[in-house]
């Protein structure tokens, strides 16, 4: 039951993140942070990559695709927190 | 609270590691394929946005939203009318300035050729201040072309990438973008803040007031914004000038692309 609820939560957050890629990037960021805090979400780096694929171009004031970098950072930075809060001691 | 089963943790970690490596690989593949994966993604995003945008509008017109809908519609109508009047006032000032300059130097203005293109993405989706238009290299658009909007052609951005039938435009006021502009004859360096806004620090004794037009020399002295507000601290040697786009971005459905 709890496993099914977790899948539902991940699915809803994933849909919100995908919606954010098309409409509002901050939705993707918020959903990614929530997913990363709660789960080892492999989807988060994919969302960051999709954001860059959709909106990044080389000739910008941002010289690197920072969304991909930030999404990878977010999901790995929360690893110690996930280990402490969500695994058996 | 223990939400993880112990034996799932290594598998989840392995999935995350594989996903991270795959993401980096895909980014490298895209770089070496000159943006082919980006081209596919933008095609999907453009078409999905066009499709879902009309679906969202359809839902909002359903009966269950009627009473609230009426108020929202009225607000939107009033907001549009106000924005239109403000744009017309600014356009009139811009035209007056242009007329004065033309009379002074007696030059003949030439009509410029350009391409009208539809906007095919949201202005608010991109963290980089970019948006997509439905015309590309096959239609004669090239990197560096200026993108204009509004009745009198306010400069809102430039083309940074073209595919065959799609182009990526970066807003002039994109976050972090810096460029030189002229306000009331004073050269300033504007820094984009995103959302159609920009900021400049100018010397305290510069005469700049709300409503002054912002022109960008490197793009043919085109009007790119209007001063929305000026703030000066009592002990500061500088004053903060806040610039905004003279038209509402959400009202822009088509843009006009001209060569620089």
mmCIF file of C-alpha atoms in Angstrom:
data_model
loop_
_atom_site.group_PDB
_atom_site.id
_atom_site.type_symbol
_atom_site.label_atom_id
_atom_site.label_comp_id
_atom_site.label_asym_id
_atom_site.label_seq_id
_atom_site.Cartn_x
_atom_site.Cartn_y
_atom_site.Cartn_z
ATOM 1 C CA UNK A 1 0.000 0.000 0.000
ATOM 2 C CA UNK A 2 2.728 2.440 0.963
ATOM 3 C CA UNK A 3 4.704 1.398 -2.099
ATOM 4 C CA UNK A 4 1.711 2.143 -4.315
ATOM 5 C CA UNK A 5 1.265 5.562 -2.693
ATOM 6 C CA UNK A 6 4.919 6.375 -3.276
ATOM 7 C CA UNK A 7 4.535 5.512 -6.940
ATOM 8 C CA UNK A 8 1.489 7.768 -7.171
ATOM 9 C CA UNK A 9 3.337 10.647 -5.547
ATOM 10 C CA UNK A 10 6.311 10.179 -7.858
ATOM 11 C CA UNK A 11 4.001 10.015 -10.874
ATOM 12 C CA UNK A 12 2.158 13.226 -9.918
ATOM 13 C CA UNK A 13 5.397 15.094 -9.233
ATOM 14 C CA UNK A 14 6.789 13.807 -12.516
ATOM 15 C CA UNK A 15 3.768 15.106 -14.425
ATOM 16 C CA UNK A 16 4.099 18.478 -12.699
ATOM 17 C CA UNK A 17 7.778 18.610 -13.650
ATOM 18 C CA UNK A 18 7.025 17.769 -17.290
ATOM 19 C CA UNK A 19 4.266 20.378 -17.341
ATOM 20 C CA UNK A 20 6.754 22.882 -15.967
ATOM 21 C CA UNK A 21 9.165 22.219 -18.825
ATOM 22 C CA UNK A 22 6.528 23.572 -21.225
ATOM 23 C CA UNK A 23 4.917 26.260 -19.083
ATOM 24 C CA UNK A 24 6.978 27.367 -16.074
ATOM 25 C CA UNK A 25 10.503 26.179 -15.286
ATOM 26 C CA UNK A 26 10.116 26.870 -11.563
ATOM 27 C CA UNK A 27 7.455 24.129 -11.355
ATOM 28 C CA UNK A 28 10.039 21.668 -12.628
ATOM 29 C CA UNK A 29 12.546 22.948 -10.066
ATOM 30 C CA UNK A 30 10.131 22.622 -7.135
ATOM 31 C CA UNK A 31 8.970 19.168 -8.209
ATOM 32 C CA UNK A 32 12.589 18.073 -8.683
ATOM 33 C CA UNK A 33 13.578 19.258 -5.216
ATOM 34 C CA UNK A 34 10.629 17.478 -3.594
ATOM 35 C CA UNK A 35 11.390 14.302 -5.538
ATOM 36 C CA UNK A 36 15.078 14.480 -4.621
ATOM 37 C CA UNK A 37 14.433 15.003 -0.913
ATOM 38 C CA UNK A 38 11.985 12.118 -0.746
ATOM 39 C CA UNK A 39 13.351 9.589 -3.261
ATOM 40 C CA UNK A 40 16.479 8.617 -5.129
ATOM 41 C CA UNK A 41 14.716 10.015 -8.159
ATOM 42 C CA UNK A 42 16.491 9.104 -11.400
ATOM 43 C CA UNK A 43 13.882 11.270 -13.172
ATOM 44 C CA UNK A 44 15.351 14.521 -11.841
ATOM 45 C CA UNK A 45 18.512 14.556 -14.006
ATOM 46 C CA UNK A 46 16.295 13.693 -16.969
ATOM 47 C CA UNK A 47 14.051 16.708 -16.241
ATOM 48 C CA UNK A 48 17.096 18.973 -16.071
ATOM 49 C CA UNK A 49 18.371 17.598 -19.357
ATOM 50 C CA UNK A 50 14.968 18.086 -21.017
ATOM 51 C CA UNK A 51 14.863 21.699 -19.807
ATOM 52 C CA UNK A 52 18.229 22.331 -21.431
ATOM 53 C CA UNK A 53 17.309 20.501 -24.622
ATOM 54 C CA UNK A 54 14.159 22.606 -24.919
ATOM 55 C CA UNK A 55 15.471 26.047 -23.990
ATOM 56 C CA UNK A 56 19.261 26.229 -23.989
ATOM 57 C CA UNK A 57 21.302 27.597 -26.877
ATOM 58 C CA UNK A 58 25.082 28.059 -26.866
ATOM 59 C CA UNK A 59 25.023 31.790 -27.559
ATOM 60 C CA UNK A 60 23.535 32.877 -24.218
ATOM 61 C CA UNK A 61 24.847 34.714 -21.190
ATOM 62 C CA UNK A 62 24.774 31.284 -19.501
ATOM 63 C CA UNK A 63 27.678 29.516 -21.171
ATOM 64 C CA UNK A 64 26.836 26.079 -19.840
ATOM 65 C CA UNK A 65 23.606 24.054 -19.653
ATOM 66 C CA UNK A 66 23.144 24.753 -15.984
ATOM 67 C CA UNK A 67 19.758 23.020 -15.610
ATOM 68 C CA UNK A 68 21.352 19.628 -16.231
ATOM 69 C CA UNK A 69 24.170 20.400 -13.821
ATOM 70 C CA UNK A 70 21.829 21.686 -11.118
ATOM 71 C CA UNK A 71 19.475 18.723 -11.426
ATOM 72 C CA UNK A 72 22.367 16.251 -10.991
ATOM 73 C CA UNK A 73 23.634 18.295 -8.059
ATOM 74 C CA UNK A 74 20.211 18.427 -6.412
ATOM 75 C CA UNK A 75 19.607 14.710 -6.572
ATOM 76 C CA UNK A 76 23.038 13.803 -5.209
ATOM 77 C CA UNK A 77 23.266 16.557 -2.602
ATOM 78 C CA UNK A 78 20.182 15.187 -0.859
ATOM 79 C CA UNK A 79 21.645 11.675 -0.666
ATOM 80 C CA UNK A 80 22.950 12.045 2.945
ATOM 81 C CA UNK A 81 19.601 13.492 4.019
ATOM 82 C CA UNK A 82 17.703 10.625 2.414
ATOM 83 C CA UNK A 83 20.036 8.121 4.070
ATOM 84 C CA UNK A 84 19.452 9.641 7.476
ATOM 85 C CA UNK A 85 15.689 10.207 7.270
ATOM 86 C CA UNK A 86 14.391 7.426 5.093
ATOM 87 C CA UNK A 87 16.526 4.290 5.674
ATOM 88 C CA UNK A 88 16.458 1.894 8.560
ATOM 89 C CA UNK A 89 18.996 2.636 11.292
ATOM 90 C CA UNK B 1 9.825 7.186 9.646
ATOM 91 C CA UNK B 2 11.207 4.325 7.634
ATOM 92 C CA UNK B 3 9.846 4.403 4.144
ATOM 93 C CA UNK B 4 12.557 2.495 2.366
ATOM 94 C CA UNK B 5 12.894 -1.268 2.483
ATOM 95 C CA UNK B 6 16.532 -2.005 3.106
ATOM 96 C CA UNK B 7 17.083 -4.174 0.020
ATOM 97 C CA UNK B 8 15.649 -1.459 -2.300
ATOM 98 C CA UNK B 9 18.262 1.146 -1.380
ATOM 99 C CA UNK B 10 21.225 -0.292 -3.386
ATOM 100 C CA UNK B 11 18.984 -0.849 -6.428
ATOM 101 C CA UNK B 12 17.624 2.686 -6.263
ATOM 102 C CA UNK B 13 21.119 4.061 -5.938
ATOM 103 C CA UNK B 14 22.232 1.994 -8.938
ATOM 104 C CA UNK B 15 19.312 3.363 -11.004
ATOM 105 C CA UNK B 16 20.239 6.901 -10.035
ATOM 106 C CA UNK B 17 23.887 6.364 -10.953
ATOM 107 C CA UNK B 18 22.925 4.868 -14.329
ATOM 108 C CA UNK B 19 20.502 7.742 -14.965
ATOM 109 C CA UNK B 20 23.182 10.320 -14.164
ATOM 110 C CA UNK B 21 25.678 8.671 -16.522
ATOM 111 C CA UNK B 22 23.043 8.408 -19.269
ATOM 112 C CA UNK B 23 22.129 12.082 -18.901
ATOM 113 C CA UNK B 24 25.757 13.147 -19.256
ATOM 114 C CA UNK B 25 26.166 10.823 -22.268
ATOM 115 C CA UNK B 26 23.057 12.223 -23.942
ATOM 116 C CA UNK B 27 24.301 15.768 -23.394
ATOM 117 C CA UNK B 28 27.616 14.841 -25.041
ATOM 118 C CA UNK B 29 25.868 13.094 -27.944
ATOM 119 C CA UNK B 30 23.728 16.169 -28.497
ATOM 120 C CA UNK B 31 26.816 18.381 -28.509
ATOM 121 C CA UNK B 32 28.572 16.226 -31.102
ATOM 122 C CA UNK B 33 25.442 15.841 -33.230
ATOM 123 C CA UNK B 34 25.172 19.653 -33.436
ATOM 124 C CA UNK B 35 21.955 19.794 -31.458
ATOM 125 C CA UNK B 36 19.939 17.035 -33.128
ATOM 126 C CA UNK B 37 18.405 15.852 -29.850
ATOM 127 C CA UNK B 38 17.638 19.456 -28.932
ATOM 128 C CA UNK B 39 15.905 19.869 -32.289
ATOM 129 C CA UNK B 40 13.698 16.840 -31.586
ATOM 130 C CA UNK B 41 12.909 18.048 -28.060
ATOM 131 C CA UNK B 42 11.949 21.517 -29.258
ATOM 132 C CA UNK B 43 9.687 20.075 -31.928
ATOM 133 C CA UNK B 44 7.860 18.053 -29.283
ATOM 134 C CA UNK B 45 7.694 20.980 -26.847
ATOM 135 C CA UNK B 46 6.334 23.371 -29.499
ATOM 136 C CA UNK B 47 3.668 20.971 -30.662
ATOM 137 C CA UNK B 48 2.738 19.872 -27.145
ATOM 138 C CA UNK B 49 2.479 23.487 -25.988
ATOM 139 C CA UNK B 50 0.278 24.425 -28.958
ATOM 140 C CA UNK B 51 -1.984 21.428 -28.306
ATOM 141 C CA UNK B 52 -2.241 21.794 -24.513
ATOM 142 C CA UNK B 53 -2.656 25.562 -24.705
ATOM 143 C CA UNK B 54 -5.903 25.157 -26.654
ATOM 144 C CA UNK B 55 -7.039 22.347 -24.312
ATOM 145 C CA UNK B 56 -6.423 24.540 -21.246
ATOM 146 C CA UNK B 57 -8.438 27.328 -22.862
ATOM 147 C CA UNK B 58 -11.250 24.847 -23.572
ATOM 148 C CA UNK B 59 -11.352 23.697 -19.932
ATOM 149 C CA UNK B 60 -11.453 27.253 -18.670
ATOM 150 C CA UNK B 61 -14.525 27.912 -20.826
ATOM 151 C CA UNK B 62 -16.496 25.091 -19.209
ATOM 152 C CA UNK B 63 -19.715 25.855 -17.318
ATOM 153 C CA UNK B 64 -18.331 25.025 -13.874
ATOM 154 C CA UNK B 65 -16.058 28.084 -14.090
ATOM 155 C CA UNK B 66 -18.707 30.469 -15.432
ATOM 156 C CA UNK B 67 -19.184 32.990 -12.642
ATOM 157 C CA UNK B 68 -15.505 33.202 -11.847
ATOM 158 C CA UNK B 69 -14.765 33.044 -15.544
ATOM 159 C CA UNK B 70 -16.825 36.173 -16.201
ATOM 160 C CA UNK B 71 -14.807 38.162 -13.686
ATOM 161 C CA UNK B 72 -11.551 36.808 -15.008
ATOM 162 C CA UNK B 73 -12.572 37.694 -18.563
ATOM 163 C CA UNK B 74 -13.537 41.199 -17.542
ATOM 164 C CA UNK B 75 -10.238 41.668 -15.726
ATOM 165 C CA UNK B 76 -8.348 40.375 -18.727
ATOM 166 C CA UNK B 77 -10.251 42.704 -21.049
ATOM 167 C CA UNK B 78 -9.559 45.721 -18.875
ATOM 168 C CA UNK B 79 -5.931 44.726 -18.508
ATOM 169 C CA UNK B 80 -5.587 44.344 -22.276
ATOM 170 C CA UNK B 81 -7.219 47.722 -22.868
ATOM 171 C CA UNK B 82 -4.911 49.381 -20.363
ATOM 172 C CA UNK B 83 -1.851 47.707 -21.840
ATOM 173 C CA UNK B 84 -2.946 48.746 -25.330
ATOM 174 C CA UNK B 85 -3.397 52.361 -24.270
ATOM 175 C CA UNK B 86 -0.006 52.401 -22.592
ATOM 176 C CA UNK B 87 1.580 50.866 -25.656
ATOM 177 C CA UNK B 88 -0.084 53.455 -27.885
ATOM 178 C CA UNK B 89 1.150 56.288 -25.678
ATOM 179 C CA UNK B 90 4.690 54.947 -25.781
ATOM 180 C CA UNK B 91 4.425 54.273 -29.514
ATOM 181 C CA UNK B 92 3.340 57.859 -30.068
ATOM 182 C CA UNK B 93 6.337 59.142 -28.113
ATOM 183 C CA UNK B 94 8.651 56.856 -30.067
ATOM 184 C CA UNK B 95 7.168 58.030 -33.345
ATOM 185 C CA UNK B 96 7.483 61.653 -32.298
ATOM 186 C CA UNK B 97 11.160 61.141 -31.415
ATOM 187 C CA UNK B 98 11.813 59.361 -34.665
ATOM 188 C CA UNK B 99 10.073 62.086 -36.664
ATOM 189 C CA UNK B 100 12.161 64.738 -34.929
ATOM 190 C CA UNK B 101 15.432 62.871 -35.678
ATOM 191 C CA UNK B 102 14.460 62.403 -39.323
ATOM 192 C CA UNK B 103 13.607 66.090 -39.772
ATOM 193 C CA UNK B 104 16.912 67.141 -38.178
ATOM 194 C CA UNK B 105 19.220 65.100 -40.358
ATOM 195 C CA UNK B 106 16.976 64.940 -43.396
ATOM 196 C CA UNK B 107 17.594 61.311 -44.174
ATOM 197 C CA UNK B 108 15.198 59.060 -46.025
ATOM 198 C CA UNK B 109 13.957 56.094 -44.047
ATOM 199 C CA UNK B 110 13.969 52.881 -45.967
ATOM 200 C CA UNK B 111 11.428 50.211 -45.402
ATOM 201 C CA UNK B 112 12.957 47.065 -44.067
ATOM 202 C CA UNK B 113 12.086 43.577 -45.041
ATOM 203 C CA UNK B 114 11.423 40.963 -42.483
ATOM 204 C CA UNK B 115 9.564 37.783 -41.687
ATOM 205 C CA UNK B 116 6.501 37.402 -39.515
ATOM 206 C CA UNK B 117 6.632 34.336 -37.327
ATOM 207 C CA UNK B 118 4.265 32.883 -34.741
ATOM 208 C CA UNK B 119 5.385 32.388 -31.163
ATOM 209 C CA UNK B 120 5.232 28.632 -30.486
ATOM 210 C CA UNK B 121 6.107 28.414 -26.819
ATOM 211 C CA UNK B 122 5.419 30.039 -23.511
ATOM 212 C CA UNK B 123 7.482 33.099 -22.550
ATOM 213 C CA UNK B 124 7.629 31.867 -18.972
ATOM 214 C CA UNK B 125 8.830 28.311 -19.496
ATOM 215 C CA UNK B 126 12.506 28.921 -20.083
ATOM 216 C CA UNK B 127 14.944 29.608 -17.234
ATOM 217 C CA UNK B 128 17.269 31.227 -19.797
ATOM 218 C CA UNK B 129 14.808 33.815 -21.090
ATOM 219 C CA UNK B 130 14.400 32.051 -24.444
ATOM 220 C CA UNK B 131 11.312 31.192 -26.436
ATOM 221 C CA UNK B 132 10.528 29.458 -29.728
ATOM 222 C CA UNK B 133 9.136 30.882 -32.946
ATOM 223 C CA UNK B 134 7.658 28.944 -35.833
ATOM 224 C CA UNK B 135 10.082 29.987 -38.559
ATOM 225 C CA UNK B 136 13.663 29.017 -39.193
ATOM 226 C CA UNK B 137 16.542 28.923 -41.648
ATOM 227 C CA UNK B 138 14.335 27.606 -44.439
ATOM 228 C CA UNK B 139 12.264 30.788 -44.102
ATOM 229 C CA UNK B 140 15.273 33.072 -44.286
ATOM 230 C CA UNK B 141 15.951 33.565 -40.584
ATOM 231 C CA UNK B 142 19.566 33.607 -39.448
ATOM 232 C CA UNK B 143 21.373 33.744 -36.140
ATOM 233 C CA UNK B 144 21.681 37.306 -34.870
ATOM 234 C CA UNK B 145 18.476 38.569 -36.505
ATOM 235 C CA UNK B 146 16.469 41.046 -34.461
ATOM 236 C CA UNK B 147 13.037 40.088 -33.193
ATOM 237 C CA UNK B 148 10.426 42.814 -32.955
ATOM 238 C CA UNK B 149 6.920 42.887 -31.510
ATOM 239 C CA UNK B 150 4.071 45.319 -30.990
ATOM 240 C CA UNK B 151 2.511 47.834 -33.342
ATOM 241 C CA UNK B 152 5.617 49.936 -33.786
ATOM 242 C CA UNK B 153 8.190 47.156 -33.617
ATOM 243 C CA UNK B 154 9.737 47.168 -30.166
ATOM 244 C CA UNK B 155 12.910 45.150 -29.985
ATOM 245 C CA UNK B 156 12.312 42.182 -27.716
ATOM 246 C CA UNK B 157 15.111 39.789 -28.560
ATOM 247 C CA UNK B 158 17.463 38.227 -31.051
ATOM 248 C CA UNK B 159 17.716 34.864 -32.742
ATOM 249 C CA UNK B 160 20.357 32.610 -31.173
ATOM 250 C CA UNK B 161 19.695 29.311 -32.901
ATOM 251 C CA UNK B 162 17.843 28.199 -35.992
ATOM 252 C CA UNK B 163 16.503 24.864 -37.158
ATOM 253 C CA UNK B 164 14.842 24.420 -40.529
ATOM 254 C CA UNK B 165 11.399 25.638 -39.415
ATOM 255 C CA UNK B 166 11.965 26.775 -35.865
ATOM 256 C CA UNK B 167 14.198 29.260 -34.135
ATOM 257 C CA UNK B 168 15.232 29.962 -30.573
ATOM 258 C CA UNK B 169 15.009 33.611 -29.558
ATOM 259 C CA UNK B 170 16.661 35.018 -26.451
ATOM 260 C CA UNK B 171 14.909 37.976 -24.886
ATOM 261 C CA UNK B 172 16.878 41.171 -24.702
ATOM 262 C CA UNK B 173 16.103 41.316 -20.978
ATOM 263 C CA UNK B 174 17.000 37.649 -20.353
ATOM 264 C CA UNK B 175 18.458 36.957 -16.892
ATOM 265 C CA UNK B 176 22.116 37.957 -16.789
ATOM 266 C CA UNK B 177 22.189 39.520 -20.263
ATOM 267 C CA UNK B 178 24.190 42.752 -20.398
ATOM 268 C CA UNK B 179 24.097 45.293 -23.178
ATOM 269 C CA UNK B 180 24.587 48.991 -23.805
ATOM 270 C CA UNK B 181 21.606 51.268 -24.216
ATOM 271 C CA UNK B 182 20.796 54.943 -24.394
ATOM 272 C CA UNK B 183 18.240 56.601 -22.141
ATOM 273 C CA UNK B 184 17.529 60.274 -22.688
ATOM 274 C CA UNK B 185 20.908 60.668 -24.406
ATOM 275 C CA UNK B 186 22.771 58.941 -21.563
ATOM 276 C CA UNK B 187 24.705 55.727 -22.235
ATOM 277 C CA UNK B 188 23.965 53.037 -19.683
ATOM 278 C CA UNK B 189 24.717 49.371 -19.275
ATOM 279 C CA UNK B 190 21.538 47.415 -18.759
ATOM 280 C CA UNK B 191 21.423 44.038 -17.066
ATOM 281 C CA UNK B 192 18.494 41.783 -17.817
ATOM 282 C CA UNK B 193 16.501 40.469 -14.877
ATOM 283 C CA UNK B 194 14.100 38.239 -16.772
ATOM 284 C CA UNK B 195 10.351 38.642 -17.018
ATOM 285 C CA UNK B 196 10.687 41.583 -19.409
ATOM 286 C CA UNK B 197 12.636 43.674 -16.880
ATOM 287 C CA UNK B 198 16.121 45.129 -16.716
ATOM 288 C CA UNK B 199 18.161 47.248 -14.361
ATOM 289 C CA UNK B 200 20.949 49.796 -14.656
ATOM 290 C CA UNK B 201 23.109 51.762 -12.278
ATOM 291 C CA UNK B 202 23.629 55.297 -13.501
ATOM 292 C CA UNK B 203 25.390 58.269 -11.930
ATOM 293 C CA UNK B 204 23.253 60.148 -9.513
ATOM 294 C CA UNK B 205 23.203 63.373 -11.504
ATOM 295 C CA UNK B 206 21.918 61.710 -14.693
ATOM 296 C CA UNK B 207 18.559 63.076 -15.698
ATOM 297 C CA UNK B 208 16.403 59.994 -16.190
ATOM 298 C CA UNK B 209 12.725 59.777 -15.370
ATOM 299 C CA UNK B 210 9.909 57.261 -15.581
ATOM 300 C CA UNK B 211 8.589 56.998 -19.084
ATOM 301 C CA UNK B 212 11.901 57.692 -20.825
ATOM 302 C CA UNK B 213 12.535 55.452 -23.802
ATOM 303 C CA UNK B 214 15.386 52.966 -23.866
ATOM 304 C CA UNK B 215 17.149 52.580 -27.198
ATOM 305 C CA UNK B 216 19.777 50.016 -28.132
ATOM 306 C CA UNK B 217 22.476 51.419 -30.408
ATOM 307 C CA UNK B 218 23.873 48.106 -31.588
ATOM 308 C CA UNK B 219 20.428 47.201 -32.929
ATOM 309 C CA UNK B 220 19.855 50.332 -34.955
ATOM 310 C CA UNK B 221 18.690 52.581 -32.119
ATOM 311 C CA UNK B 222 15.501 50.607 -31.749
ATOM 312 C CA UNK B 223 13.276 51.110 -28.732
ATOM 313 C CA UNK B 224 13.604 48.131 -26.415
ATOM 314 C CA UNK B 225 11.969 49.341 -23.255
ATOM 315 C CA UNK B 226 10.721 52.171 -21.137
ATOM 316 C CA UNK B 227 11.939 53.376 -17.756
ATOM 317 C CA UNK B 228 9.483 52.124 -15.162
ATOM 318 C CA UNK B 229 11.042 53.673 -12.095
ATOM 319 C CA UNK B 230 14.119 55.428 -10.725
ATOM 320 C CA UNK B 231 15.381 55.043 -7.172
ATOM 321 C CA UNK B 232 18.214 56.909 -5.515
ATOM 322 C CA UNK B 233 19.452 56.444 -1.979
ATOM 323 C CA UNK B 234 20.309 59.554 0.037
ATOM 324 C CA UNK B 235 24.011 58.613 0.358
ATOM 325 C CA UNK B 236 24.453 56.770 -2.911
ATOM 326 C CA UNK B 237 26.492 58.048 -5.847
ATOM 327 C CA UNK B 238 24.313 56.009 -8.190
ATOM 328 C CA UNK B 239 20.666 55.714 -8.963
ATOM 329 C CA UNK B 240 18.825 52.496 -9.770
ATOM 330 C CA UNK B 241 16.968 52.620 -13.047
ATOM 331 C CA UNK B 242 14.362 49.945 -13.646
ATOM 332 C CA UNK B 243 13.373 49.256 -17.233
ATOM 333 C CA UNK B 244 10.432 47.254 -18.489
ATOM 334 C CA UNK B 245 9.224 46.007 -21.810
ATOM 335 C CA UNK B 246 6.565 48.399 -23.125
ATOM 336 C CA UNK B 247 4.228 45.573 -24.113
ATOM 337 C CA UNK B 248 2.816 42.621 -22.237
ATOM 338 C CA UNK B 249 4.644 39.431 -23.232
ATOM 339 C CA UNK B 250 1.543 37.316 -22.822
ATOM 340 C CA UNK B 251 -0.151 39.377 -25.549
ATOM 341 C CA UNK B 252 2.547 38.618 -28.127
ATOM 342 C CA UNK B 253 1.386 35.973 -30.577
ATOM 343 C CA UNK B 254 3.468 36.996 -33.567
ATOM 344 C CA UNK B 255 6.869 38.559 -33.932
ATOM 345 C CA UNK B 256 8.641 40.242 -36.801
ATOM 346 C CA UNK B 257 12.183 39.109 -37.553
ATOM 347 C CA UNK B 258 14.536 41.445 -39.393
ATOM 348 C CA UNK B 259 18.187 41.133 -40.290
ATOM 349 C CA UNK B 260 20.526 43.173 -38.190
#
